[in-house]
Tab-separated table of C-alpha atoms in Angstrom:
chain	number	residue	atom	x	y	z
A	1	UNK	CA	-25.283	-18.214	-14.342
A	2	UNK	CA	-22.689	-17.844	-11.655
A	3	UNK	CA	-22.711	-20.195	-9.629
A	4	UNK	CA	-21.801	-20.058	-5.527
A	5	UNK	CA	-18.970	-20.924	-3.780
A	6	UNK	CA	-19.867	-23.192	-0.821
A	7	UNK	CA	-19.013	-20.983	2.736
A	8	UNK	CA	-17.117	-23.737	4.044
A	9	UNK	CA	-14.152	-23.683	0.910
A	10	UNK	CA	-14.227	-19.619	1.391
A	11	UNK	CA	-13.236	-19.518	4.443
A	12	UNK	CA	-10.627	-21.535	3.665
A	13	UNK	CA	-9.943	-20.307	0.501
A	14	UNK	CA	-9.795	-15.736	1.736
A	15	UNK	CA	-6.851	-17.407	4.167
A	16	UNK	CA	-5.121	-19.055	1.207
A	17	UNK	CA	-5.652	-15.788	-0.437
A	18	UNK	CA	-4.562	-13.573	2.320
A	19	UNK	CA	-1.819	-15.388	3.665
A	20	UNK	CA	-1.987	-14.397	7.646
A	21	UNK	CA	-5.019	-12.491	8.413
A	22	UNK	CA	-7.350	-12.773	11.842
A	23	UNK	CA	-10.816	-13.775	11.792
A	24	UNK	CA	-13.027	-10.231	11.214
A	25	UNK	CA	-10.613	-9.936	7.910
A	26	UNK	CA	-11.303	-13.636	6.894
A	27	UNK	CA	-14.625	-13.451	6.976
A	28	UNK	CA	-14.811	-10.026	5.433
A	29	UNK	CA	-12.658	-11.178	2.377
A	30	UNK	CA	-15.909	-12.449	0.613
A	31	UNK	CA	-18.842	-10.845	3.022
A	32	UNK	CA	-19.510	-13.857	6.006
A	33	UNK	CA	-20.836	-13.083	9.129
A	34	UNK	CA	-17.825	-13.060	11.641
A	35	UNK	CA	-18.946	-15.558	13.448
A	36	UNK	CA	-20.480	-17.787	10.535
A	37	UNK	CA	-15.847	-17.475	9.660
A	38	UNK	CA	-14.763	-18.589	13.421
A	39	UNK	CA	-17.149	-21.318	13.408
A	40	UNK	CA	-15.189	-23.052	10.372
A	41	UNK	CA	-11.579	-21.271	11.057
A	42	UNK	CA	-11.744	-23.290	13.981
A	43	UNK	CA	-12.848	-26.614	12.257
A	44	UNK	CA	-11.009	-26.585	9.478
A	45	UNK	CA	-8.024	-25.982	12.707
A	46	UNK	CA	-8.970	-29.611	14.247
A	47	UNK	CA	-8.477	-31.197	10.931
A	48	UNK	CA	-5.150	-29.414	10.672
A	49	UNK	CA	-5.875	-27.084	7.407
A	50	UNK	CA	-5.426	-23.648	8.982
A	51	UNK	CA	-2.885	-22.850	12.343
A	52	UNK	CA	-3.701	-19.546	14.602
A	53	UNK	CA	-0.334	-17.765	15.754
A	54	UNK	CA	0.380	-15.234	17.777
A	55	UNK	CA	3.702	-12.878	18.902
A	56	UNK	CA	4.313	-9.354	19.161
A	57	UNK	CA	1.220	-7.729	20.214
A	58	UNK	CA	-0.480	-9.614	16.732
A	59	UNK	CA	-2.521	-12.963	15.308
A	60	UNK	CA	-3.595	-14.026	13.116
A	61	UNK	CA	-4.966	-17.616	10.750
A	62	UNK	CA	-1.870	-19.135	8.248
A	63	UNK	CA	-2.565	-22.451	5.841
A	64	UNK	CA	-0.625	-25.450	6.479
A	65	UNK	CA	0.751	-27.093	3.860
A	66	UNK	CA	-2.264	-29.795	4.263
A	67	UNK	CA	-5.092	-27.351	3.972
A	68	UNK	CA	-3.777	-25.663	1.561
A	69	UNK	CA	-3.800	-29.418	-0.682
A	70	UNK	CA	-7.670	-29.176	0.550
A	71	UNK	CA	-8.086	-26.527	-0.793
A	72	UNK	CA	-6.625	-26.863	-4.356
A	73	UNK	CA	-9.045	-30.262	-3.881
A	74	UNK	CA	-11.771	-28.590	-3.054
A	75	UNK	CA	-11.401	-25.665	-5.906
A	76	UNK	CA	-10.752	-27.917	-8.220
A	77	UNK	CA	-13.731	-30.413	-7.649
A	78	UNK	CA	-15.951	-26.896	-7.754
A	79	UNK	CA	-14.303	-26.553	-11.745
A	80	UNK	CA	-15.056	-29.441	-12.578
A	81	UNK	CA	-18.599	-29.864	-11.593
A	82	UNK	CA	-19.334	-26.328	-12.837
A	83	UNK	CA	-17.543	-26.771	-16.617
A	84	UNK	CA	-15.522	-23.890	-15.345
A	85	UNK	CA	-11.985	-24.766	-15.781
A	86	UNK	CA	-11.049	-24.138	-19.478
A	87	UNK	CA	-12.516	-20.400	-18.597
A	88	UNK	CA	-10.015	-19.949	-15.541
A	89	UNK	CA	-7.254	-21.635	-17.847
A	90	UNK	CA	-7.836	-19.347	-20.223
A	91	UNK	CA	-7.968	-15.645	-17.732
A	92	UNK	CA	-4.160	-16.997	-16.334
A	93	UNK	CA	-2.929	-17.408	-19.753
A	94	UNK	CA	-4.503	-13.956	-20.674
A	95	UNK	CA	-3.831	-12.860	-17.163
A	96	UNK	CA	-0.218	-13.413	-17.350
A	97	UNK	CA	1.726	-10.767	-19.706
A	98	UNK	CA	-0.060	-8.311	-17.071
A	99	UNK	CA	0.926	-9.639	-13.970
A	100	UNK	CA	4.892	-8.781	-15.356
A	101	UNK	CA	3.621	-5.201	-16.153
A	102	UNK	CA	2.167	-4.863	-12.573
A	103	UNK	CA	5.633	-6.585	-10.749
A	104	UNK	CA	7.826	-5.131	-13.014
A	105	UNK	CA	6.858	-1.231	-11.907
A	106	UNK	CA	5.903	-1.916	-8.057
A	107	UNK	CA	9.461	-3.144	-8.533
A	108	UNK	CA	10.945	-0.145	-10.218
A	109	UNK	CA	8.721	1.854	-7.715
A	110	UNK	CA	9.698	0.952	-4.457
A	111	UNK	CA	13.618	0.303	-5.853
A	112	UNK	CA	13.175	4.094	-6.671
A	113	UNK	CA	11.736	4.744	-3.370
A	114	UNK	CA	14.554	3.334	-1.337
A	115	UNK	CA	17.437	5.034	-3.216
A	116	UNK	CA	18.442	1.675	-5.273
A	117	UNK	CA	19.458	2.011	-8.774
A	118	UNK	CA	20.060	4.602	-11.894
A	119	UNK	CA	17.091	4.963	-13.649
A	120	UNK	CA	14.442	7.825	-11.989
A	121	UNK	CA	10.632	6.089	-11.939
A	122	UNK	CA	8.268	9.212	-11.970
A	123	UNK	CA	4.828	8.217	-10.359
A	124	UNK	CA	2.807	9.490	-13.176
A	125	UNK	CA	4.654	6.648	-15.269
A	126	UNK	CA	4.239	3.963	-12.458
A	127	UNK	CA	0.098	4.959	-12.768
A	128	UNK	CA	0.053	4.967	-16.231
A	129	UNK	CA	1.801	1.024	-16.419
A	130	UNK	CA	-0.695	0.113	-13.909
A	131	UNK	CA	-3.789	1.744	-15.212
A	132	UNK	CA	-3.064	-0.224	-18.810
A	133	UNK	CA	-3.506	-3.538	-15.893
A	134	UNK	CA	-6.349	-2.162	-14.248
A	135	UNK	CA	-8.262	-1.943	-17.283
A	136	UNK	CA	-7.116	-5.893	-18.441
A	137	UNK	CA	-8.252	-6.831	-14.492
A	138	UNK	CA	-12.203	-5.314	-15.509
A	139	UNK	CA	-11.984	-7.247	-18.501
A	140	UNK	CA	-10.754	-10.708	-16.850
A	141	UNK	CA	-12.608	-10.370	-14.041
A	142	UNK	CA	-16.038	-9.653	-15.611
A	143	UNK	CA	-15.024	-13.234	-17.521
A	144	UNK	CA	-15.015	-14.829	-14.376
A	145	UNK	CA	-17.232	-12.936	-12.458
A	146	UNK	CA	-19.944	-15.106	-15.043
A	147	UNK	CA	-19.073	-18.375	-13.495
A	148	UNK	CA	-18.066	-17.900	-10.211
A	149	UNK	CA	-19.036	-15.078	-8.196
A	150	UNK	CA	-16.331	-15.766	-5.283
A	151	UNK	CA	-13.598	-13.759	-8.409
A	152	UNK	CA	-16.001	-10.026	-8.117
A	153	UNK	CA	-15.070	-7.322	-6.262
A	154	UNK	CA	-10.793	-7.071	-7.317
A	155	UNK	CA	-11.878	-4.756	-10.220
A	156	UNK	CA	-13.111	-2.635	-7.863
A	157	UNK	CA	-10.624	-2.710	-5.633
A	158	UNK	CA	-7.861	-2.093	-7.604
A	159	UNK	CA	-9.312	1.287	-9.501
A	160	UNK	CA	-9.982	2.403	-5.580
A	161	UNK	CA	-5.949	1.596	-4.649
A	162	UNK	CA	-4.599	2.920	-7.945
A	163	UNK	CA	-6.862	6.519	-7.747
A	164	UNK	CA	-5.366	6.875	-4.008
A	165	UNK	CA	-2.166	6.389	-5.413
A	166	UNK	CA	-1.947	9.529	-7.287
A	167	UNK	CA	-2.246	11.426	-4.030
A	168	UNK	CA	-0.064	8.913	-1.948
A	169	UNK	CA	1.920	6.868	-3.578
A	170	UNK	CA	1.736	4.482	-0.194
A	171	UNK	CA	-1.461	2.702	-1.768
A	172	UNK	CA	1.467	1.477	-4.449
A	173	UNK	CA	2.912	-1.419	-2.561
A	174	UNK	CA	2.125	-0.575	1.510
A	175	UNK	CA	1.045	-4.003	2.604
A	176	UNK	CA	-0.924	-2.479	5.744
A	177	UNK	CA	-4.179	-1.785	3.095
A	178	UNK	CA	-5.267	-2.775	0.186
A	179	UNK	CA	-2.592	-1.655	-2.595
A	180	UNK	CA	-2.422	-1.641	-6.020
A	181	UNK	CA	0.283	-4.716	-5.126
A	182	UNK	CA	-1.773	-6.191	-2.501
A	183	UNK	CA	-4.736	-6.699	-4.512
A	184	UNK	CA	-3.292	-8.049	-8.011
A	185	UNK	CA	-0.828	-10.541	-5.854
A	186	UNK	CA	-4.094	-11.781	-4.291
A	187	UNK	CA	-6.376	-12.286	-7.683
A	188	UNK	CA	-2.953	-14.222	-8.601
A	189	UNK	CA	-2.841	-16.502	-6.287
A	190	UNK	CA	-6.623	-16.907	-6.047
A	191	UNK	CA	-5.991	-17.795	-10.038
A	192	UNK	CA	-2.706	-20.410	-9.310
A	193	UNK	CA	-5.553	-21.718	-6.362
A	194	UNK	CA	-8.622	-22.311	-8.578
A	195	UNK	CA	-5.616	-24.167	-10.734
A	196	UNK	CA	-3.470	-26.321	-8.522
A	197	UNK	CA	-0.476	-24.797	-9.855
A	198	UNK	CA	1.841	-24.129	-7.575
A	199	UNK	CA	5.220	-23.315	-9.758
A	200	UNK	CA	3.555	-20.670	-12.410
A	201	UNK	CA	6.112	-18.228	-14.070
A	202	UNK	CA	5.311	-17.702	-17.920
A	203	UNK	CA	7.594	-18.606	-20.765
A	204	UNK	CA	8.195	-15.293	-22.686
A	205	UNK	CA	9.596	-16.107	-25.999
A	206	UNK	CA	12.015	-12.351	-26.560
A	207	UNK	CA	14.688	-11.534	-29.070
A	208	UNK	CA	16.148	-9.199	-26.689
A	209	UNK	CA	15.708	-8.128	-22.594
A	210	UNK	CA	16.411	-4.831	-21.224
A	211	UNK	CA	18.693	-4.567	-18.360
A	212	UNK	CA	16.382	-3.314	-15.570
A	213	UNK	CA	13.059	-5.167	-16.887
A	214	UNK	CA	15.430	-8.329	-16.451
A	215	UNK	CA	17.063	-7.653	-13.374
A	216	UNK	CA	13.280	-6.715	-11.754
A	217	UNK	CA	12.056	-9.713	-12.161
A	218	UNK	CA	15.241	-11.237	-11.201
A	219	UNK	CA	14.328	-10.114	-7.702
A	220	UNK	CA	12.413	-13.280	-6.890
A	221	UNK	CA	14.883	-15.529	-7.306
A	222	UNK	CA	17.351	-17.031	-4.681
A	223	UNK	CA	20.720	-15.608	-5.576
A	224	UNK	CA	24.116	-15.832	-5.576
A	225	UNK	CA	27.670	-15.246	-6.584
A	226	UNK	CA	31.192	-16.454	-5.431
A	227	UNK	CA	33.903	-14.133	-3.997
A	228	UNK	CA	37.117	-14.547	-4.304
A	229	UNK	CA	38.281	-12.395	-1.164
A	230	UNK	CA	38.950	-13.347	2.475
A	231	UNK	CA	36.398	-12.376	4.763
A	232	UNK	CA	36.372	-12.008	8.391
A	233	UNK	CA	33.506	-11.493	11.157
A	234	UNK	CA	34.471	-10.877	14.429
A	235	UNK	CA	32.462	-11.646	17.765
A	236	UNK	CA	32.489	-10.696	21.506
A	237	UNK	CA	36.432	-10.097	20.101
A	238	UNK	CA	36.993	-13.602	18.396
A	239	UNK	CA	37.793	-14.063	14.846
A	240	UNK	CA	34.499	-16.879	14.234
A	241	UNK	CA	34.016	-16.187	11.072
A	242	UNK	CA	37.462	-16.835	8.374
A	243	UNK	CA	36.607	-17.820	4.447
A	244	UNK	CA	38.304	-18.167	1.113
A	245	UNK	CA	35.203	-19.191	0.420
A	246	UNK	CA	32.421	-17.165	0.385
A	247	UNK	CA	29.698	-16.409	-1.160
A	248	UNK	CA	27.273	-13.229	-1.525
A	249	UNK	CA	23.474	-14.436	-1.406
A	250	UNK	CA	20.130	-12.531	-2.170
A	251	UNK	CA	16.995	-13.912	-0.708
A	252	UNK	CA	14.133	-13.851	-2.848
A	253	UNK	CA	13.381	-10.085	-3.547
A	254	UNK	CA	16.680	-9.005	-1.082
A	255	UNK	CA	18.015	-5.579	-2.817
A	256	UNK	CA	21.233	-6.325	-0.489
A	257	UNK	CA	23.667	-8.859	-0.441
A	258	UNK	CA	25.072	-10.769	2.864
A	259	UNK	CA	27.621	-13.038	2.666
A	260	UNK	CA	27.789	-16.827	3.645
A	261	UNK	CA	30.564	-19.146	4.221
A	262	UNK	CA	30.671	-23.103	4.640
A	263	UNK	CA	29.544	-24.183	7.844
A	264	UNK	CA	33.495	-25.106	9.084
A	265	UNK	CA	35.090	-21.601	8.270
A	266	UNK	CA	32.803	-20.723	11.135
A	267	UNK	CA	34.876	-21.195	14.167
A	268	UNK	CA	31.554	-21.404	16.648
A	269	UNK	CA	28.580	-23.618	17.764
A	270	UNK	CA	26.051	-23.449	15.179
A	271	UNK	CA	22.257	-24.086	17.547
A	272	UNK	CA	19.277	-24.401	15.388
A	273	UNK	CA	16.558	-22.436	16.268
A	274	UNK	CA	13.120	-22.698	16.914
A	275	UNK	CA	10.243	-20.611	14.288
A	276	UNK	CA	9.155	-18.883	17.067
A	277	UNK	CA	11.976	-17.378	18.581
A	278	UNK	CA	13.378	-16.170	15.577
A	279	UNK	CA	9.936	-14.198	15.031
A	280	UNK	CA	10.151	-13.187	18.573
A	281	UNK	CA	13.400	-11.989	17.276
A	282	UNK	CA	12.584	-9.911	14.173
A	283	UNK	CA	9.544	-8.638	15.832
A	284	UNK	CA	12.245	-7.453	18.558
A	285	UNK	CA	15.269	-6.142	15.629
A	286	UNK	CA	12.475	-3.300	14.527
A	287	UNK	CA	10.585	-2.385	17.631
A	288	UNK	CA	7.081	-3.878	16.548
A	289	UNK	CA	5.113	-6.046	14.795
A	290	UNK	CA	6.167	-6.869	10.988
A	291	UNK	CA	4.640	-6.570	8.220
A	292	UNK	CA	3.033	-9.508	5.912
A	293	UNK	CA	6.086	-9.516	4.094
A	294	UNK	CA	4.653	-11.948	1.492
A	295	UNK	CA	2.553	-9.346	-0.235
A	296	UNK	CA	6.029	-7.297	-0.310
A	297	UNK	CA	7.782	-7.037	-3.726
A	298	UNK	CA	11.024	-5.328	-1.962
A	299	UNK	CA	12.545	-6.391	1.473
A	300	UNK	CA	14.803	-3.166	2.059
A	301	UNK	CA	17.629	-3.746	4.672
A	302	UNK	CA	14.356	-2.201	7.256
A	303	UNK	CA	12.699	-6.185	6.721
A	304	UNK	CA	15.382	-7.857	9.910
A	305	UNK	CA	17.367	-10.749	8.453
A	306	UNK	CA	15.664	-12.895	10.891
A	307	UNK	CA	13.193	-12.401	8.151
A	308	UNK	CA	13.679	-14.999	5.106
A	309	UNK	CA	12.081	-15.203	2.261
A	310	UNK	CA	13.217	-18.766	0.836
A	311	UNK	CA	13.037	-22.241	2.796
A	312	UNK	CA	16.134	-23.041	5.034
A	313	UNK	CA	16.881	-23.357	8.775
A	314	UNK	CA	17.939	-20.835	11.083
A	315	UNK	CA	20.473	-20.815	13.207
A	316	UNK	CA	22.399	-19.316	16.272
A	317	UNK	CA	26.640	-18.657	16.010
A	318	UNK	CA	27.731	-19.156	19.932
A	319	UNK	CA	31.258	-18.422	21.594
A	320	UNK	CA	31.943	-20.121	24.721
A	321	UNK	CA	31.809	-16.970	27.488
A	322	UNK	CA	29.688	-15.465	30.217
A	323	UNK	CA	26.803	-13.467	28.723
A	324	UNK	CA	28.425	-13.535	25.145
A	325	UNK	CA	26.234	-12.689	22.570
A	326	UNK	CA	25.129	-14.812	19.748
A	327	UNK	CA	25.184	-14.231	15.860
A	328	UNK	CA	21.991	-15.027	13.931
A	329	UNK	CA	22.933	-17.718	10.688
A	330	UNK	CA	20.304	-19.722	7.916
A	331	UNK	CA	20.952	-23.011	6.063
A	332	UNK	CA	19.104	-21.761	2.934
A	333	UNK	CA	17.471	-24.994	1.485
A	334	UNK	CA	18.981	-24.886	-1.279
A	335	UNK	CA	21.380	-27.646	-3.016
A	336	UNK	CA	23.873	-25.122	-5.188
A	337	UNK	CA	23.961	-23.465	-1.297
A	338	UNK	CA	23.970	-26.751	0.176
A	339	UNK	CA	26.660	-26.666	3.102
A	340	UNK	CA	26.873	-23.117	3.981
A	341	UNK	CA	25.506	-21.004	6.067
A	342	UNK	CA	23.912	-17.434	5.567
A	343	UNK	CA	25.307	-14.828	7.786
A	344	UNK	CA	23.125	-11.706	10.138
A	345	UNK	CA	25.458	-8.499	8.568
A	346	UNK	CA	24.324	-6.487	11.710
A	347	UNK	CA	24.719	-10.215	14.039
A	348	UNK	CA	28.752	-9.038	14.268
A	349	UNK	CA	30.973	-6.850	15.647
A	350	UNK	CA	33.086	-6.568	13.002
A	351	UNK	CA	33.589	-7.255	9.247
A	352	UNK	CA	36.884	-7.482	7.607
A	353	UNK	CA	37.181	-7.968	3.567
A	354	UNK	CA	40.783	-8.893	3.241
A	355	UNK	CA	42.340	-6.454	5.580
A	356	UNK	CA	39.599	-3.935	5.360
A	357	UNK	CA	37.279	-3.139	7.239
A	358	UNK	CA	33.814	-2.830	5.946
A	359	UNK	CA	30.321	-1.054	7.116
A	360	UNK	CA	26.980	-1.154	7.023
A	361	UNK	CA	26.826	-4.861	4.318
A	362	UNK	CA	28.392	-6.108	1.646
A	363	UNK	CA	28.798	-4.405	-1.542
A	364	UNK	CA	27.163	-5.600	-4.774
A	365	UNK	CA	30.162	-6.569	-7.088
A	366	UNK	CA	27.789	-5.138	-10.218
A	367	UNK	CA	26.974	-1.782	-9.092
A	368	UNK	CA	30.477	-1.065	-7.524
A	369	UNK	CA	34.219	-2.089	-7.709
A	370	UNK	CA	36.303	-1.807	-4.811
A	371	UNK	CA	40.057	-2.257	-3.979
A	372	UNK	CA	40.933	-3.440	-1.052
A	373	UNK	CA	44.578	-4.128	0.861
A	374	UNK	CA	45.660	-7.729	1.622
A	375	UNK	CA	48.327	-9.412	3.343
A	376	UNK	CA	47.954	-12.126	0.653
A	377	UNK	CA	49.880	-12.820	-2.079
A	378	UNK	CA	47.633	-12.114	-5.606
A	379	UNK	CA	48.135	-13.071	-9.294
């Protein structure tokens, strides 16, 4: 017998799997009347479980940390009440190998779209890889729906997106529609939310590693690499960054690095910025409301520095002077980068590696080797 989840839990859970959405989309997620969903959202807001935000002409609901914990408690009680926990655990275990396939396929396709990487990935190859996951999803969903009907619909949506992708590749990873990646991401989130798991990365015992696939999986991690070069940055005509202790930093899913230096190597004031101001600036950088980057497999250079995929604090880097322009920095909440400030490359007037000026962005040392002129003694 398939069990029906209570409406108040469905509304809270819809916010969890969607990440950020307006009322109509939350209601549509489980085919609920919009006015009923709105009532439950307002009740959840009063309890501190959800928050409503608006900027750059866009608005929507998202879970608070308290709401995430409350949702997990309610879902856990549901699994235990109906005795379905073992089924969900086994489905999640069987899902993980297919999750690697989909993540690698989507990442490889988006890297190919923006011209990063040496391997050529065709649309036919990508669809073939995703098709194997589609067949698996049909079987996984059927096992879940036999116990709880709220899991219904994922396979139908994924299959529709995959069919559309044959003539319009945007349906593979786009964030403005029910793309293959978005549907798969929601199904994954549904499983781990139901089980109350926060970190469920699979542990795979392998004899060897294919580098392209390994690098693709590492895209989801915060990565850094020290550099021996002297790094300088100019803002408002003044050298405000001068460091021989810089590191290259790739935030999770970023494909282009930027520099981070110790705070004491910055000759300017560092002023913490409220999240709302940063969001408005991020939208202003590109001239339109940003997509939901939580579902994007790759953050390419079109996504501004103001958008971060790891925890931390944004700061303004300010120099003295009337009308002086400020740049943005970011203090990641990571022990290995404690005391470092990641710098917005585009926010500065000029950059120097040793005595050579660089433009665009720092170069990836694993993609190319640069020889720089320097006035320092080297050995």
